[in-house]
Amino acid sequence: MSRQNPECEIKWLMPHFNLESLTNCFFELDGRKALGVDGVSKDVYRENLQVNIEQLISKMKTMSYRPGAVREVRIPKEGAPGAFRPLGISNFEDKIVQLMTAKTLAAIYEPVFRDCSYGFRPKRSCHLAIKSLVTYLYRHECEVVIDVDLKNFFGTLNHDVLLGFLRVRIKDETFLRYLSRMLKSGIFKEGAFHVTDEGSPQGNVASPILSNIYAHYVLDVWFDDVVKKHVSGPVEMFRYCDDLVICCRYRNDGERILKALEGRLDKYSLELNKEKTKLVSFSRKRSDRGEKQDTFDFLGFTFYLGKAQHGYMIVKVSTSKKRFRSKLARVKEWVRGNRNVPMRLLWMTFVSKLRGHLNYYGVSFNMEMVSKFLLKAKMIFFKWMNRRSQKRSLNWAEFSKFMKLFPLPAVKVQYKLY
C-alpha cells in the first residue's frame, strides 16, 4: 500500500508480528553476535523456537512484552585513535522484535525517502554515494562544499520528536507504544542502569531505519522543499546516515545554508560539531586558474581536485589519512594479539581482512594508497611473527617464499567512479 500511495496513513501494523514473520526474523539474525543482558544465545532460543515465538506473540497481544535493557560496550572509533563509540547489545528476543520493526518501517518509508539519502537502504551503498557525489562535482561547478559533522547523532535522537514524525503516517498506537518501549528500555553501562529520553543505541537492529526517518524529516525534506527554493544557484546534499556534505554553486549560498542548518538542528535536539564542520573551497574553474582549493572527507575518503590525463581538473579521491592510520593501528593490534596462532592460519585470516579493505577502498585514483596500506600491513605482520619468541623465527627470504605460495590480494580497481 505504501509503495502505491506514498502519502497514505497506516492503521494496522501489529498483525504483521505473527508466527511466520517473527520466525523468519529469528533465522535472519546472526547467532555469533555478543549476548545481551539475559545471556540467551540464538542456539538456546532455538531449542524451543516455536514455543518461544508463540509466547512472545501472546505477550505482545496483551501488552505485557517489555524489551530488556541494552548492554553497552565501547568499541574503538574509526579515524579517532583513543576515542570510543558506544555500541548497544540487546537481548536476542528483543533483536527479533527489532528486526521485524525495522522491516515494517522500511516498507512504509522506503518509498518516501529522498534521493539524497544513501545509508542503510536497499540497492544503495557507500560506493554509490561516493560515485554520485563525484559525478555531481564533475558535472556542476561548485564554489564551496559544506563538510557537515553532527555531534553524537545516534545518542541525541529525541524520542518524542521521533514518535511525532512517525505519527505523521503511522496510526497504529499499539505499534508506537512498543516502539516507545524499545527506545526507553534503558542501558546498562559502567555498572549502572540508565534511562534517557534521547538516543537510539548503535547495535539496535532498528536504529538505522529510525535514524533515517529522523534525518529524513529534519534534513532531507527541509533541504529539498525549503532550502532549494531560497538559494541563488544549484545546491545538492549527499547523506549517508549522519555523514553528509552539501555542494553549493555559490559561496554566499553555502554561508546562508550553514547558518540555517545550525538553527534547524537545534530545533530538533541535534547539534553541529563546530570544530569539524566547515566551508571547503572546491571550485574546478578556480583550480584551473591556479588557485589552491581545499579538500574534504566523506565516508573514509578524501576528495580533492587533480588533473586528468588530458590536463583538465577532475574530482579524485584517496583514503583519508585519519582512516589510513586508524586501520593500520587496528591491523597492528590484531596481529600482535593473535601472533601465537599458527602462522598459516593467521595469514589466511589476515589476507581475508586485507581483501575486505581492498573491496572498500579499491576505487578509481586510490590504488597508490591501497598499495601503501597493503605494504605497511605486510611489514606489521612480518614484524610480529618475529616477536613470538626471543629468538628470531622468520627471515625475509623465507617470508617472501611463503607469500609466493599464499599471495596477498592483487591491487586493482574494484569500483569505478567514472
C-alpha atoms as one frame of an Amber mdcrd trajectory, in Angstrom:
protein
   0.000   0.000   0.000   2.817   2.410   0.894   4.519   1.925  -2.460   1.331
   2.581  -4.467   0.380   5.582  -2.329   3.418   7.066  -0.535   1.247   9.564
   1.348  -1.209   7.029   2.776  -1.705   6.606   6.529  -1.048   3.169   8.034
  -3.519   1.998  10.681  -2.794  -1.699  11.305   0.765  -2.947  11.785   0.707
  -5.353  14.736  -0.904  -8.221  12.710   2.409  -8.412  10.822   4.097  -9.559
  14.053   2.965 -13.162  13.607   4.495 -16.628  13.939   5.749 -16.790  10.355
   7.298 -13.313  10.197   8.973 -13.477  13.618  10.322 -16.974  12.876  11.819
 -15.670   9.638  13.427 -12.849  11.621  14.913 -15.414  14.006  16.681 -17.234
  11.151  17.963 -13.975   9.634  19.759 -12.882  12.795  23.442 -13.682  13.250
  23.921 -16.053  16.164  27.605 -15.164  16.528  26.936 -11.696  17.904  27.584
 -10.778  21.535  24.940 -11.739  24.098  22.578  -9.318  25.785  21.956  -8.807
  29.488  19.936 -12.053  29.812  22.751 -14.158  28.315  20.396 -16.068  25.981
  22.033 -17.074  22.678  20.417 -17.967  19.369  21.141 -21.655  19.943  19.433
 -21.578  23.339  16.413 -19.737  21.937  16.233 -22.260  19.073  15.707 -25.205
  21.463  12.047 -24.256  21.946  11.703 -21.910  18.994   8.007 -22.225  18.212
   7.003 -22.088  21.877   9.219 -19.069  22.457   7.807 -17.204  19.447   4.227
 -18.064  20.408   4.843 -16.825  23.959   6.347 -13.631  22.557   3.267 -13.053
  20.366   0.984 -13.744  23.337   2.818 -11.150  25.428   2.643  -8.610  22.604
  -1.126  -9.137  22.248  -1.671  -8.469  25.956   0.760  -5.509  26.017   2.918
  -7.367  28.553   6.026  -7.557  26.354   8.721  -5.175  27.569  12.129  -5.034
  25.878  15.057  -5.716  28.173  17.763  -3.193  28.949  20.600  -2.825  26.453
  24.143  -3.737  27.467  26.586  -1.048  26.364  30.095  -1.866  25.176  32.615
   0.608  23.821  34.493  -0.028  20.597  37.360   1.994  19.049  36.053   4.889
  16.958  37.145   4.742  13.310  39.571   7.526  12.427  39.913   8.766  16.019
  42.695   6.961  17.934  41.954   6.777  21.649  38.253   7.572  21.172  35.458
   5.043  21.591  31.960   4.604  20.192  29.148   3.163  22.372  27.507   0.035
  20.994  24.284  -1.370  22.410  23.839  -5.145  22.751  20.176  -6.190  23.035
  18.728  -9.476  24.265  18.231 -11.963  21.435  14.419 -11.996  21.660  14.415
  -8.205  21.533  16.501  -8.379  18.364  13.761 -10.465  16.741  11.200  -7.750
  17.506  13.646  -5.030  16.428  14.238  -6.714  13.074  10.514  -7.063  12.404
  10.064  -3.425  13.434  12.820  -2.379  11.044  11.250  -4.344   8.180   7.846
  -2.810   8.851   9.217   0.736   8.957  11.303   0.189   5.828   8.215  -0.959
   3.883   6.444   2.249   4.908   9.228   4.792   4.496  11.461   3.479   1.717
   9.037   4.799  -0.955   9.153   8.330   0.507  12.864   8.637   1.315  14.659
  11.208  -0.853  17.383  10.505  -3.411  20.000  12.317  -1.303  19.842   9.519
   1.309  22.168   6.532   0.726  22.679   4.861   4.106  21.119   1.530   5.104
  18.786   1.400   2.142  18.218  -1.417  -0.393  20.249  -1.127  -3.603  22.227
   1.775  -2.099  25.721   1.791  -0.630  28.724   3.853   0.397  30.214   3.392
  -3.074  27.052   4.643  -4.768  27.060   7.722  -2.516  30.710   8.385  -3.352
  30.187   7.903  -7.083  27.082  10.120  -7.093  28.990  12.871  -5.292  31.965
  12.615  -7.667  29.619  12.717 -10.668  27.801  15.780  -9.347  31.046  17.656
  -8.657  32.289  16.731 -12.130  29.146  17.970 -13.873  28.453  21.052 -11.744
  30.685  23.938 -10.804  30.752  24.365  -7.006  32.440  27.226  -5.247  32.123
  25.538  -1.854  31.239  22.245  -0.250  29.824  22.268   3.279  31.549  19.479
   5.195  28.992  18.725   7.937  29.820  16.875  11.142  26.965  16.069  13.537
  27.775  15.647  17.204  26.667  12.279  18.659  23.799  11.843  16.190  22.582
   8.414  17.389  22.891   9.443  21.026  20.795  12.626  20.709  17.732  11.498
  18.738  14.819  12.894  20.756  12.288  10.121  21.415   9.245  12.385  21.497
  10.276  14.147  18.295  10.860  10.795  16.567   7.490   9.443  17.664   5.912
  12.665  16.407   7.475  12.106  12.998   6.198   8.537  12.943   2.666   9.621
  13.832   2.501  11.599  10.584   1.954   8.313   8.753   1.510   5.574  11.371
  -1.826   5.466  13.209  -1.345   2.130  14.986  -0.898   3.276  18.597  -0.007
  -0.219  19.822   2.923  -0.352  17.415   4.030   3.135  18.515   3.782   2.174
  22.193   6.082  -0.803  21.625   8.464   1.395  19.687   8.471   3.847  22.584
   9.224   0.987  24.992  12.108  -0.104  22.761  13.611   3.385  22.791  13.171
   3.820  26.546  14.235   0.304  27.598  17.356   1.672  29.290  21.084   0.945
  29.119  23.478  -0.894  31.434  26.783   0.956  31.327  29.628   1.333  33.786
  27.819  -0.950  36.233  24.687   1.190  36.451  21.253   1.323  34.802  20.333
   4.467  32.852  17.112   5.596  31.166  17.034   8.681  28.919  14.598  10.459
  26.624  17.033  10.549  23.737  19.215   8.261  21.667  18.855   5.008  19.779
  21.869   2.790  20.547  24.053   1.765  17.645  23.674  -2.003  17.619  19.890
  -1.892  17.908  18.686  -3.607  14.716  16.056  -0.897  14.193  18.427   2.045
  14.782  19.448   2.507  11.111  15.868   2.900   9.837  14.881   5.046  12.847
  17.863   7.353  12.267  16.983   7.582   8.574  13.399   8.558   9.397  14.628
  11.221  11.824  17.117  12.622   9.303  14.500  12.405   6.535  12.215  14.891
   8.286  14.899  17.058   9.876  17.297  17.279   6.917  16.170  15.745   3.626
  12.633  17.153   3.392  13.783  20.546   4.692  16.636  20.702   2.201  14.552
  19.690  -0.826  11.395  21.617  -0.003  12.775  24.738   1.685  16.485  25.307
   1.105  16.446  24.708  -2.649  13.724  27.327  -3.058  15.688  30.077  -1.277
  19.157  29.912  -2.853  20.740  31.720  -5.785  22.190  28.689  -7.553  22.102
  24.892  -7.656  22.734  23.086  -4.346  22.704  19.376  -3.563  23.096  17.245
  -0.451  24.606  13.758  -0.157  23.897  11.933   3.100  24.878   8.511   4.396
  23.177   8.273   7.790  24.817  11.106   9.801  27.707  11.638   7.369  26.767
  14.397   4.918  28.104  17.072   2.599  26.309  19.886   0.762  27.545  21.154
  -2.624  26.859  24.849  -3.388  27.315  26.722  -6.650  27.886  29.984  -4.783
  29.776  30.647  -1.550  27.070  33.035  -0.371  24.524  30.184  -0.544  26.875
  27.961   1.439  27.243  30.533   4.207  23.469  31.028   4.446  22.746  27.279
   4.435  25.304  26.610   7.159  23.765  29.272   9.371  20.233  27.976   8.745
  21.371  24.367   9.304  22.575  25.141  12.796  19.173  26.549  13.738  17.345
  23.656  12.067  19.322  21.052  14.001  18.915  22.896  17.295  15.130  22.835
  16.812  15.219  19.024  16.779  17.771  18.416  19.577  20.690  17.852  17.200
  23.969  19.751  17.169  26.758  20.582  14.759  30.324  19.753  15.694  31.569
  23.285  15.021  35.228  22.296  15.194  34.834  19.882  12.277  32.023  21.490
  10.243  33.407  23.897   7.664  33.042  25.525   4.249  35.503  23.994   1.796
  36.606  25.818  -1.348  36.193  23.303  -4.181  35.985  25.168  -7.497  37.335
  23.403 -10.593  37.382  26.689 -12.519  39.491  28.421  -9.892  41.731  25.391
  -9.639  42.280  25.591 -13.420  43.403  29.207 -12.914  45.983  28.070 -10.364
  44.076  28.977  -7.201  44.637  26.379  -4.489  41.462  24.588  -3.404  40.768
  22.637  -0.231  39.853  19.004   0.436  37.105  17.332   2.455  36.430  13.848
   3.815  33.333  11.726   3.197  32.818   8.055   4.099  36.505   7.442   4.766
  37.766   9.104   1.570  39.419  12.466   0.998  38.003  14.329  -2.010  40.401
  16.615  -3.867  40.877  18.225  -7.276  43.585  16.836  -9.552  44.483  16.765
 -13.199  43.152  14.158 -15.587  45.372  12.623 -18.276  44.281  15.328 -20.724
  45.214  18.110 -18.321  41.835  19.387 -17.105  40.747  19.326 -13.466  38.590
  16.490 -12.174  37.481  15.226  -8.766  39.636  12.478  -7.288  39.558  10.523
  -4.034  42.043   8.814  -1.749  41.855   7.044   1.596  41.619   9.703   4.289
  44.792   9.966   6.364  42.951   9.536   9.657  41.218   6.392   8.412  44.511
   5.076   6.970  46.307   5.465  10.309  43.487   4.059  12.404  43.113   0.965
  10.227  46.857   0.287  10.358  46.692   0.631  14.144  43.900  -1.964  14.198
  45.977  -4.296  11.996  48.874  -3.973  14.434  46.635  -4.625  17.442  45.044
  -7.665  15.798  48.303  -9.279  14.623  50.003  -8.646  17.950  47.064 -10.118
  19.856  46.955 -13.264  17.685  50.659 -13.799  16.944  50.708 -17.172  18.707
  48.131 -18.597  16.283  49.793 -20.913  13.683  51.241 -18.644  11.015  49.482
 -20.142   8.014  46.058 -19.970   9.676  46.693 -16.404  10.858  47.880 -15.397
   7.379  44.698 -16.695   5.732  42.570 -14.553   8.040  44.958 -11.639   7.528
  44.616 -11.883   3.731  40.827 -12.029   4.069  40.873  -8.804   6.105  43.087
  -7.100   3.519  40.732  -8.251   0.770  37.915  -6.510   2.633  39.995  -3.318
   2.772  40.671  -3.569  -0.958  36.996  -4.150  -1.749  36.061  -0.921   0.005
  38.986   1.369  -0.773  39.829  -0.051  -4.213  38.187   2.774  -6.156  39.434
   4.901  -9.053  42.528   7.047  -8.267  43.181   5.283  -4.941  45.476   2.439
  -5.987  48.569   4.139  -4.579  47.051   4.416  -1.106  45.740   0.839  -1.243
  49.182  -0.462  -2.276  50.796   1.549   0.513  48.353   0.110   3.044  48.993
  -3.478   1.954  52.756  -2.915   2.107  52.659  -1.468   5.622  50.236  -4.157
   6.811  52.547  -6.832   5.404  55.510  -5.338   7.284  53.492  -5.284  10.507
  52.677  -8.976  10.061  56.345  -9.830   9.422  57.467  -7.821  12.455  55.120
  -9.527  14.900  55.774 -13.010  13.546  59.343 -12.443  14.690  58.227 -11.471
  18.184  56.563 -14.751  19.034  59.705 -15.752  20.959  63.050 -14.278  21.983
  64.700 -15.996  19.031  64.120 -14.564  15.554  61.885 -17.148  13.892  61.492
 -15.867  10.324  63.778 -14.068   7.882  62.659 -12.013   4.891  63.694 -14.613
   2.300  61.564 -17.264   3.997  58.673 -14.826   4.322  58.906 -13.953   0.608
  58.709 -17.628  -0.332  55.713 -18.001   1.962  53.964 -15.064   0.269  54.540
 -16.595  -3.163  52.699 -19.700  -2.019  49.969 -17.679  -0.324  49.909 -14.280
  -2.059  48.274 -11.071  -0.953  45.183  -9.953  -2.920  46.000  -8.241  -6.211
  45.715  -4.464  -6.117  43.197  -3.403  -8.737  40.230  -1.087  -9.075  37.144
  -2.736  -7.594  34.749   0.162  -8.145  35.000   2.703 -10.973  33.925   6.264
 -10.208  33.865   7.468 -13.809
